[in-house]
Amino acid sequence: MQSIYLPLAAVLLSACASAPTPQDVDAATRAAIASSFRAQGIAGMDRLANLQNQSNQACSEAMGQPLEASLAKAIEEANQKTVRPPADGRYVGDWREGERIAQNGRGLTWTDAPGALNGGSCHNCHQIGKAELSFGSIGPSLYQYGRLRGVADPAAPDSRAIVEYTWGKLWNAKGTNACSGMPRFGHAGILNEQQLRDVMALLLDPQSPVNAQ
Ligand code: HEC
């Protein structure tokens, strides 16, 4: 990791002599990152090819401030278009499997075999169930997610909108929140369709720890 920081430090130090433009820093940062990584196993250089997509760049530049409304809307619309509904129309699987995926934070490393299943790491950012003593808080608590939205029975006709919203959030969170910090599980190919169905069940099934009282 150190090798990433040394060239960056050089860029910052040189700022004292003649202030570099943001474009200079951007180019130097890209060059430093590109020269600091190599492809190994399933971790290819394609992960760096698109260092920042349009929404990441706009959100970084906004430095935590809200984006201009029309820009946020454009980013959300472009991301929402990537959402693919389940091929067979079934949105909800097995919550027990979904809970295993939510608790599993591993995958996508160069030591993983091609095609190996990844975890969802949901608990690193969200509270899932009441029994958990420690969990991340980058994202909102998901405890009672389905119950609070009146989706005690995912087959109920009036639950369609929330089922589709939830699928879309898991597929590509930026479709409904331009600067979302949540991984784009479907869009980025982190979870497959069956895994997404199982995580949907964790969120929506009345029997799951999310909705248990
Ligand atoms: C790196 C942190 C992170 C991870 C990992 C993560 N999320 Fe999120 N999640 C967030 C953030 C931040 C938000 C709020 C912004 C947004 O809505 O996009 C969010 C929002 C959500 C929402 C919308 C909540 C609402 O009330 O509308 C759902 C549902 C959700 N996450 C489910 C999950 C599930 C299930 C997983 C695991 C498969 C997961 N998240 C993994 C950070 C994360």
PDB file of C-alpha atoms and ligand atoms in Angstrom:
ATOM      1  CA  MET A   1       0.000   0.000   0.000  1.00  0.00           C
ATOM      2  CA  GLN A   2       2.861   2.327   0.814  1.00  0.00           C
ATOM      3  CA  SER A   3       3.752   2.601  -2.857  1.00  0.00           C
ATOM      4  CA  ILE A   4       0.421   4.333  -3.501  1.00  0.00           C
ATOM      5  CA  TYR A   5       1.083   7.051  -0.986  1.00  0.00           C
ATOM      6  CA  LEU A   6       4.642   7.954  -1.878  1.00  0.00           C
ATOM      7  CA  PRO A   7       3.893   9.375  -5.345  1.00  0.00           C
ATOM      8  CA  LEU A   8       0.846  11.123  -3.897  1.00  0.00           C
ATOM      9  CA  ALA A   9       2.990  12.706  -1.196  1.00  0.00           C
ATOM     10  CA  ALA A  10       5.360  13.924  -3.919  1.00  0.00           C
ATOM     11  CA  VAL A  11       2.435  15.556  -5.695  1.00  0.00           C
ATOM     12  CA  LEU A  12       1.307  17.243  -2.510  1.00  0.00           C
ATOM     13  CA  LEU A  13       4.801  18.474  -1.636  1.00  0.00           C
ATOM     14  CA  SER A  14       5.304  19.913  -5.097  1.00  0.00           C
ATOM     15  CA  ALA A  15       2.124  21.895  -4.468  1.00  0.00           C
ATOM     16  CA  CYS A  16       4.233  24.196  -2.221  1.00  0.00           C
ATOM     17  CA  ALA A  17       6.431  25.250  -5.146  1.00  0.00           C
ATOM     18  CA  SER A  18       3.827  25.911  -7.809  1.00  0.00           C
ATOM     19  CA  ALA A  19       0.225  25.094  -7.006  1.00  0.00           C
ATOM     20  CA  PRO A  20      -0.901  22.242  -9.319  1.00  0.00           C
ATOM     21  CA  THR A  21      -4.334  22.473 -10.875  1.00  0.00           C
ATOM     22  CA  PRO A  22      -6.975  19.889  -9.885  1.00  0.00           C
ATOM     23  CA  GLN A  23      -6.359  18.316 -13.337  1.00  0.00           C
ATOM     24  CA  ASP A  24      -2.631  17.883 -12.522  1.00  0.00           C
ATOM     25  CA  VAL A  25      -3.455  16.181  -9.243  1.00  0.00           C
ATOM     26  CA  ASP A  26      -6.060  14.027 -10.953  1.00  0.00           C
ATOM     27  CA  ALA A  27      -3.590  12.916 -13.649  1.00  0.00           C
ATOM     28  CA  ALA A  28      -0.808  12.286 -11.105  1.00  0.00           C
ATOM     29  CA  THR A  29      -3.187  10.313  -8.901  1.00  0.00           C
ATOM     30  CA  ARG A  30      -4.322   8.177 -11.820  1.00  0.00           C
ATOM     31  CA  ALA A  31      -0.724   7.536 -12.870  1.00  0.00           C
ATOM     32  CA  ALA A  32       0.296   6.647  -9.300  1.00  0.00           C
ATOM     33  CA  ILE A  33      -2.602   4.248  -8.900  1.00  0.00           C
ATOM     34  CA  ALA A  34      -2.072   2.692 -12.335  1.00  0.00           C
ATOM     35  CA  SER A  35       1.609   2.054 -11.595  1.00  0.00           C
ATOM     36  CA  SER A  36       0.931   0.659  -8.113  1.00  0.00           C
ATOM     37  CA  PHE A  37      -1.342  -2.244  -9.039  1.00  0.00           C
ATOM     38  CA  ARG A  38      -1.060  -5.347 -11.198  1.00  0.00           C
ATOM     39  CA  ALA A  39      -3.627  -7.913 -12.231  1.00  0.00           C
ATOM     40  CA  GLN A  40      -3.664 -11.133 -10.251  1.00  0.00           C
ATOM     41  CA  GLY A  41      -6.214 -13.959 -10.277  1.00  0.00           C
ATOM     42  CA  ILE A  42      -9.774 -12.658 -10.623  1.00  0.00           C
ATOM     43  CA  ALA A  43      -8.684  -9.114  -9.656  1.00  0.00           C
ATOM     44  CA  GLY A  44      -8.054  -7.632 -13.092  1.00  0.00           C
ATOM     45  CA  MET A  45      -6.924  -4.147 -14.071  1.00  0.00           C
ATOM     46  CA  ASP A  46     -10.431  -3.566 -15.423  1.00  0.00           C
ATOM     47  CA  ARG A  47     -11.294  -2.662 -11.815  1.00  0.00           C
ATOM     48  CA  LEU A  48      -9.203   0.483 -12.331  1.00  0.00           C
ATOM     49  CA  ALA A  49     -10.074   1.168 -15.950  1.00  0.00           C
ATOM     50  CA  ASN A  50     -13.072   3.222 -14.977  1.00  0.00           C
ATOM     51  CA  LEU A  51     -11.499   4.725 -11.881  1.00  0.00           C
ATOM     52  CA  GLN A  52     -14.461   6.953 -11.197  1.00  0.00           C
ATOM     53  CA  ASN A  53     -17.803   6.668 -12.903  1.00  0.00           C
ATOM     54  CA  GLN A  54     -19.865   9.789 -13.511  1.00  0.00           C
ATOM     55  CA  SER A  55     -21.721   9.609 -10.216  1.00  0.00           C
ATOM     56  CA  ASN A  56     -18.633   8.893  -8.106  1.00  0.00           C
ATOM     57  CA  GLN A  57     -16.876  11.864  -9.650  1.00  0.00           C
ATOM     58  CA  ALA A  58     -19.809  14.246  -9.161  1.00  0.00           C
ATOM     59  CA  CYS A  59     -20.259  13.085  -5.553  1.00  0.00           C
ATOM     60  CA  SER A  60     -16.529  13.436  -4.753  1.00  0.00           C
ATOM     61  CA  GLU A  61     -16.501  16.942  -6.157  1.00  0.00           C
ATOM     62  CA  ALA A  62     -19.580  17.864  -4.098  1.00  0.00           C
ATOM     63  CA  MET A  63     -17.558  16.987  -0.929  1.00  0.00           C
ATOM     64  CA  GLY A  64     -20.581  15.722   0.984  1.00  0.00           C
ATOM     65  CA  GLN A  65     -22.851  18.587  -0.044  1.00  0.00           C
ATOM     66  CA  PRO A  66     -26.065  17.681  -1.893  1.00  0.00           C
ATOM     67  CA  LEU A  67     -25.749  17.543  -5.689  1.00  0.00           C
ATOM     68  CA  GLU A  68     -27.595  20.004  -7.843  1.00  0.00           C
ATOM     69  CA  ALA A  69     -31.109  18.514  -8.219  1.00  0.00           C
ATOM     70  CA  SER A  70     -31.034  18.042 -11.999  1.00  0.00           C
ATOM     71  CA  LEU A  71     -27.602  16.330 -11.864  1.00  0.00           C
ATOM     72  CA  ALA A  72     -28.753  14.009  -9.060  1.00  0.00           C
ATOM     73  CA  LYS A  73     -31.862  13.130 -11.055  1.00  0.00           C
ATOM     74  CA  ALA A  74     -29.844  12.404 -14.225  1.00  0.00           C
ATOM     75  CA  ILE A  75     -27.435  10.117 -12.308  1.00  0.00           C
ATOM     76  CA  GLU A  76     -30.324   8.296 -10.642  1.00  0.00           C
ATOM     77  CA  GLU A  77     -32.191   7.784 -13.910  1.00  0.00           C
ATOM     78  CA  ALA A  78     -29.076   6.416 -15.649  1.00  0.00           C
ATOM     79  CA  ASN A  79     -28.431   3.994 -12.779  1.00  0.00           C
ATOM     80  CA  GLN A  80     -32.070   2.938 -12.429  1.00  0.00           C
ATOM     81  CA  LYS A  81     -32.045   1.939 -16.112  1.00  0.00           C
ATOM     82  CA  THR A  82     -29.451  -0.750 -15.317  1.00  0.00           C
ATOM     83  CA  VAL A  83     -31.813  -2.579 -12.925  1.00  0.00           C
ATOM     84  CA  ARG A  84     -32.820  -5.984 -14.303  1.00  0.00           C
ATOM     85  CA  PRO A  85     -35.881  -7.636 -12.763  1.00  0.00           C
ATOM     86  CA  PRO A  86     -35.525 -11.370 -11.960  1.00  0.00           C
ATOM     87  CA  ALA A  87     -35.704 -13.456 -15.144  1.00  0.00           C
ATOM     88  CA  ASP A  88     -38.535 -15.653 -13.862  1.00  0.00           C
ATOM     89  CA  GLY A  89     -40.436 -12.853 -12.060  1.00  0.00           C
ATOM     90  CA  ARG A  90     -39.696 -14.359  -8.624  1.00  0.00           C
ATOM     91  CA  TYR A  91     -38.368 -11.640  -6.311  1.00  0.00           C
ATOM     92  CA  VAL A  92     -38.298 -13.472  -2.976  1.00  0.00           C
ATOM     93  CA  GLY A  93     -36.272 -16.580  -1.997  1.00  0.00           C
ATOM     94  CA  ASP A  94     -35.165 -18.147   1.291  1.00  0.00           C
ATOM     95  CA  TRP A  95     -34.420 -15.775   4.203  1.00  0.00           C
ATOM     96  CA  ARG A  96     -32.141 -18.324   5.944  1.00  0.00           C
ATOM     97  CA  GLU A  97     -29.840 -18.309   2.958  1.00  0.00           C
ATOM     98  CA  GLY A  98     -30.249 -14.507   2.781  1.00  0.00           C
ATOM     99  CA  GLU A  99     -29.072 -14.169   6.368  1.00  0.00           C
ATOM    100  CA  ARG A 100     -25.937 -16.185   5.614  1.00  0.00           C
ATOM    101  CA  ILE A 101     -25.215 -13.878   2.659  1.00  0.00           C
ATOM    102  CA  ALA A 102     -25.840 -10.756   4.784  1.00  0.00           C
ATOM    103  CA  GLN A 103     -23.409 -11.946   7.470  1.00  0.00           C
ATOM    104  CA  ASN A 104     -20.737 -13.017   4.980  1.00  0.00           C
ATOM    105  CA  GLY A 105     -18.289 -10.248   4.179  1.00  0.00           C
ATOM    106  CA  ARG A 106     -15.817 -12.066   2.016  1.00  0.00           C
ATOM    107  CA  GLY A 107     -15.215 -12.366  -1.723  1.00  0.00           C
ATOM    108  CA  LEU A 108     -13.830 -10.569  -4.793  1.00  0.00           C
ATOM    109  CA  THR A 109     -10.206 -11.100  -3.719  1.00  0.00           C
ATOM    110  CA  TRP A 110      -7.452 -12.325  -6.046  1.00  0.00           C
ATOM    111  CA  THR A 111      -7.292 -15.632  -4.150  1.00  0.00           C
ATOM    112  CA  ASP A 112     -10.935 -16.438  -4.990  1.00  0.00           C
ATOM    113  CA  ALA A 113     -11.629 -18.932  -7.769  1.00  0.00           C
ATOM    114  CA  PRO A 114     -13.385 -17.504 -10.842  1.00  0.00           C
ATOM    115  CA  GLY A 115     -17.140 -17.756 -10.317  1.00  0.00           C
ATOM    116  CA  ALA A 116     -16.853 -18.182  -6.507  1.00  0.00           C
ATOM    117  CA  LEU A 117     -19.890 -16.795  -4.670  1.00  0.00           C
ATOM    118  CA  ASN A 118     -19.408 -13.523  -2.761  1.00  0.00           C
ATOM    119  CA  GLY A 119     -20.974 -12.409   0.507  1.00  0.00           C
ATOM    120  CA  GLY A 120     -23.131  -9.272   0.783  1.00  0.00           C
ATOM    121  CA  SER A 121     -21.465  -7.838   3.888  1.00  0.00           C
ATOM    122  CA  CYS A 122     -24.778  -6.167   4.792  1.00  0.00           C
ATOM    123  CA  HIS A 123     -24.097  -6.333   8.545  1.00  0.00           C
ATOM    124  CA  ASN A 124     -20.940  -4.256   8.095  1.00  0.00           C
ATOM    125  CA  CYS A 125     -23.130  -1.259   7.249  1.00  0.00           C
ATOM    126  CA  HIS A 126     -26.599  -2.126   8.600  1.00  0.00           C
ATOM    127  CA  GLN A 127     -28.314  -3.514  11.661  1.00  0.00           C
ATOM    128  CA  ILE A 128     -30.098  -6.660  10.499  1.00  0.00           C
ATOM    129  CA  GLY A 129     -31.766  -8.267  13.503  1.00  0.00           C
ATOM    130  CA  LYS A 130     -32.469  -7.541  17.160  1.00  0.00           C
ATOM    131  CA  ALA A 131     -30.088 -10.245  18.432  1.00  0.00           C
ATOM    132  CA  GLU A 132     -26.993  -8.666  16.873  1.00  0.00           C
ATOM    133  CA  LEU A 133     -24.750  -6.919  19.364  1.00  0.00           C
ATOM    134  CA  SER A 134     -22.428  -5.266  16.885  1.00  0.00           C
ATOM    135  CA  PHE A 135     -23.082  -4.030  13.375  1.00  0.00           C
ATOM    136  CA  GLY A 136     -22.106  -1.148  11.113  1.00  0.00           C
ATOM    137  CA  SER A 137     -23.985   2.121  10.928  1.00  0.00           C
ATOM    138  CA  ILE A 138     -22.943   3.575   7.552  1.00  0.00           C
ATOM    139  CA  GLY A 139     -26.410   2.597   6.287  1.00  0.00           C
ATOM    140  CA  PRO A 140     -29.770   2.869   8.083  1.00  0.00           C
ATOM    141  CA  SER A 141     -30.929   0.054  10.394  1.00  0.00           C
ATOM    142  CA  LEU A 142     -32.833  -2.608   8.449  1.00  0.00           C
ATOM    143  CA  TYR A 143     -34.455  -4.058  11.583  1.00  0.00           C
ATOM    144  CA  GLN A 144     -38.237  -4.281  10.911  1.00  0.00           C
ATOM    145  CA  TYR A 145     -37.649  -3.229   7.265  1.00  0.00           C
ATOM    146  CA  GLY A 146     -40.576  -5.243   5.855  1.00  0.00           C
ATOM    147  CA  ARG A 147     -42.895  -4.790   8.831  1.00  0.00           C
ATOM    148  CA  LEU A 148     -42.527  -0.992   8.893  1.00  0.00           C
ATOM    149  CA  ARG A 149     -43.488  -0.904   5.221  1.00  0.00           C
ATOM    150  CA  GLY A 150     -46.524  -3.132   5.695  1.00  0.00           C
ATOM    151  CA  VAL A 151     -45.019  -6.009   3.749  1.00  0.00           C
ATOM    152  CA  ALA A 152     -45.869  -8.745   6.237  1.00  0.00           C
ATOM    153  CA  ASP A 153     -46.901 -10.889   3.264  1.00  0.00           C
ATOM    154  CA  PRO A 154     -44.659 -10.333   0.199  1.00  0.00           C
ATOM    155  CA  ALA A 155     -47.411 -11.870  -1.973  1.00  0.00           C
ATOM    156  CA  ALA A 156     -49.927  -9.167  -0.994  1.00  0.00           C
ATOM    157  CA  PRO A 157     -50.903  -7.148  -4.096  1.00  0.00           C
ATOM    158  CA  ASP A 158     -50.177  -3.782  -2.465  1.00  0.00           C
ATOM    159  CA  SER A 159     -46.594  -4.799  -1.672  1.00  0.00           C
ATOM    160  CA  ARG A 160     -45.485  -4.726  -5.329  1.00  0.00           C
ATOM    161  CA  ALA A 161     -44.059  -1.190  -5.192  1.00  0.00           C
ATOM    162  CA  ILE A 162     -41.899  -1.880  -2.138  1.00  0.00           C
ATOM    163  CA  VAL A 163     -40.760  -5.249  -3.530  1.00  0.00           C
ATOM    164  CA  GLU A 164     -39.600  -3.552  -6.741  1.00  0.00           C
ATOM    165  CA  TYR A 165     -38.014  -0.633  -4.837  1.00  0.00           C
ATOM    166  CA  THR A 166     -36.060  -3.076  -2.657  1.00  0.00           C
ATOM    167  CA  TRP A 167     -34.889  -5.149  -5.651  1.00  0.00           C
ATOM    168  CA  GLY A 168     -33.767  -1.933  -7.367  1.00  0.00           C
ATOM    169  CA  LYS A 169     -31.921  -0.757  -4.237  1.00  0.00           C
ATOM    170  CA  LEU A 170     -30.026  -4.055  -4.065  1.00  0.00           C
ATOM    171  CA  TRP A 171     -29.338  -4.116  -7.812  1.00  0.00           C
ATOM    172  CA  ASN A 172     -28.072  -0.519  -8.043  1.00  0.00           C
ATOM    173  CA  ALA A 173     -28.466   1.744  -5.014  1.00  0.00           C
ATOM    174  CA  LYS A 174     -27.542   4.819  -7.051  1.00  0.00           C
ATOM    175  CA  GLY A 175     -30.790   4.409  -8.988  1.00  0.00           C
ATOM    176  CA  THR A 176     -32.626   5.947  -6.036  1.00  0.00           C
ATOM    177  CA  ASN A 177     -29.788   7.865  -4.343  1.00  0.00           C
ATOM    178  CA  ALA A 178     -27.125   9.376  -6.635  1.00  0.00           C
ATOM    179  CA  CYS A 179     -24.381   9.435  -3.990  1.00  0.00           C
ATOM    180  CA  SER A 180     -25.299   6.191  -2.209  1.00  0.00           C
ATOM    181  CA  GLY A 181     -22.387   4.501  -0.460  1.00  0.00           C
ATOM    182  CA  MET A 182     -23.931   1.065  -0.898  1.00  0.00           C
ATOM    183  CA  PRO A 183     -22.273  -1.466  -3.242  1.00  0.00           C
ATOM    184  CA  ARG A 184     -24.207  -2.021  -6.485  1.00  0.00           C
ATOM    185  CA  PHE A 185     -24.761  -5.717  -5.858  1.00  0.00           C
ATOM    186  CA  GLY A 186     -26.585  -6.675  -9.064  1.00  0.00           C
ATOM    187  CA  HIS A 187     -25.064  -4.131 -11.429  1.00  0.00           C
ATOM    188  CA  ALA A 188     -21.488  -4.879 -10.371  1.00  0.00           C
ATOM    189  CA  GLY A 189     -22.082  -8.655 -10.384  1.00  0.00           C
ATOM    190  CA  ILE A 190     -21.297  -9.023  -6.662  1.00  0.00           C
ATOM    191  CA  LEU A 191     -24.395 -11.120  -5.917  1.00  0.00           C
ATOM    192  CA  ASN A 192     -26.217 -13.324  -8.435  1.00  0.00           C
ATOM    193  CA  GLU A 193     -29.960 -13.351  -8.991  1.00  0.00           C
ATOM    194  CA  GLN A 194     -30.660 -16.221  -6.595  1.00  0.00           C
ATOM    195  CA  GLN A 195     -28.572 -14.571  -3.859  1.00  0.00           C
ATOM    196  CA  LEU A 196     -30.485 -11.324  -4.389  1.00  0.00           C
ATOM    197  CA  ARG A 197     -33.796 -13.228  -4.027  1.00  0.00           C
ATOM    198  CA  ASP A 198     -32.582 -14.729  -0.758  1.00  0.00           C
ATOM    199  CA  VAL A 199     -31.512 -11.319   0.607  1.00  0.00           C
ATOM    200  CA  MET A 200     -34.918  -9.964  -0.471  1.00  0.00           C
ATOM    201  CA  ALA A 201     -36.521 -12.670   1.693  1.00  0.00           C
ATOM    202  CA  LEU A 202     -34.369 -11.613   4.636  1.00  0.00           C
ATOM    203  CA  LEU A 203     -35.752  -8.080   4.255  1.00  0.00           C
ATOM    204  CA  LEU A 204     -39.377  -8.950   3.489  1.00  0.00           C
ATOM    205  CA  ASP A 205     -40.279 -12.363   4.948  1.00  0.00           C
ATOM    206  CA  PRO A 206     -42.285 -11.972   8.184  1.00  0.00           C
ATOM    207  CA  GLN A 207     -40.365 -14.952   9.695  1.00  0.00           C
ATOM    208  CA  SER A 208     -36.879 -13.489   9.155  1.00  0.00           C
ATOM    209  CA  PRO A 209     -34.795 -11.942  11.980  1.00  0.00           C
ATOM    210  CA  VAL A 210     -35.272  -8.552  10.272  1.00  0.00           C
ATOM    211  CA  ASN A 211     -39.028  -8.679  10.848  1.00  0.00           C
ATOM    212  CA  ALA A 212     -39.109 -10.742  14.067  1.00  0.00           C
ATOM    213  CA  GLN A 213     -40.433  -8.809  17.065  1.00  0.00           C
TER     214      GLN A 213
HETATM  215  C1  HEC B   1     -20.711  -0.176   2.440  1.00  0.00           C
HETATM  216  C2  HEC B   1     -21.928  -0.054   3.182  1.00  0.00           C
HETATM  217  C3  HEC B   1     -23.141  -0.835   2.766  1.00  0.00           C
HETATM  218  C4  HEC B   1     -23.261  -2.183   2.529  1.00  0.00           C
HETATM  219  C5  HEC B   1     -22.167  -3.250   2.539  1.00  0.00           C
HETATM  220  C6  HEC B   1     -24.665  -2.432   2.324  1.00  0.00           C
HETATM  221  N1  HEC B   1     -25.368  -1.267   2.387  1.00  0.00           N
HETATM  222 FE1  HEC B   1     -27.381  -1.025   2.199  1.00  0.00          FE
HETATM  223  N2  HEC B   1     -27.190   0.988   2.379  1.00  0.00           N
HETATM  224  C7  HEC B   1     -26.016   1.648   2.645  1.00  0.00           C
HETATM  225  C8  HEC B   1     -26.278   3.080   2.704  1.00  0.00           C
HETATM  226  C9  HEC B   1     -25.241   4.163   2.959  1.00  0.00           C
HETATM  227  C10 HEC B   1     -27.659   3.254   2.469  1.00  0.00           C
HETATM  228  C11 HEC B   1     -28.432   4.594   2.435  1.00  0.00           C
HETATM  229  C12 HEC B   1     -28.304   5.226   1.069  1.00  0.00           C
HETATM  230  C13 HEC B   1     -29.237   4.609   0.058  1.00  0.00           C
HETATM  231  O1  HEC B   1     -30.437   4.496   0.329  1.00  0.00           O
HETATM  232  O2  HEC B   1     -28.754   4.233  -1.020  1.00  0.00           O
HETATM  233  C14 HEC B   1     -28.204   1.913   2.274  1.00  0.00           C
HETATM  234  C15 HEC B   1     -29.537   1.655   2.046  1.00  0.00           C
HETATM  235  C16 HEC B   1     -30.102   0.380   2.003  1.00  0.00           C
HETATM  236  C17 HEC B   1     -31.503   0.093   1.846  1.00  0.00           C
HETATM  237  C18 HEC B   1     -32.635   1.116   1.716  1.00  0.00           C
HETATM  238  C19 HEC B   1     -33.198   1.410   3.102  1.00  0.00           C
HETATM  239  C20 HEC B   1     -34.495   2.175   3.042  1.00  0.00           C
HETATM  240  O3  HEC B   1     -35.071   2.372   4.138  1.00  0.00           O
HETATM  241  O4  HEC B   1     -34.945   2.579   1.976  1.00  0.00           O
HETATM  242  C21 HEC B   1     -31.655  -1.266   1.862  1.00  0.00           C
HETATM  243  C22 HEC B   1     -32.937  -2.063   1.737  1.00  0.00           C
HETATM  244  C23 HEC B   1     -30.328  -1.834   2.012  1.00  0.00           C
HETATM  245  N3  HEC B   1     -29.405  -0.803   2.097  1.00  0.00           N
HETATM  246  C24 HEC B   1     -30.062  -3.187   2.084  1.00  0.00           C
HETATM  247  C25 HEC B   1     -28.776  -3.728   2.091  1.00  0.00           C
HETATM  248  C26 HEC B   1     -28.503  -5.153   2.025  1.00  0.00           C
HETATM  249  C27 HEC B   1     -29.554  -6.237   2.047  1.00  0.00           C
HETATM  250  C28 HEC B   1     -27.143  -5.296   1.979  1.00  0.00           C
HETATM  251  C29 HEC B   1     -26.346  -6.558   1.800  1.00  0.00           C
HETATM  252  C30 HEC B   1     -26.661  -7.352   0.610  1.00  0.00           C
HETATM  253  C31 HEC B   1     -26.568  -3.964   2.057  1.00  0.00           C
HETATM  254  N4  HEC B   1     -27.583  -3.050   2.119  1.00  0.00           N
HETATM  255  C32 HEC B   1     -25.202  -3.697   2.085  1.00  0.00           C
HETATM  256  C33 HEC B   1     -24.773   1.085   2.819  1.00  0.00           C
HETATM  257  C34 HEC B   1     -24.475  -0.268   2.653  1.00  0.00           C
END
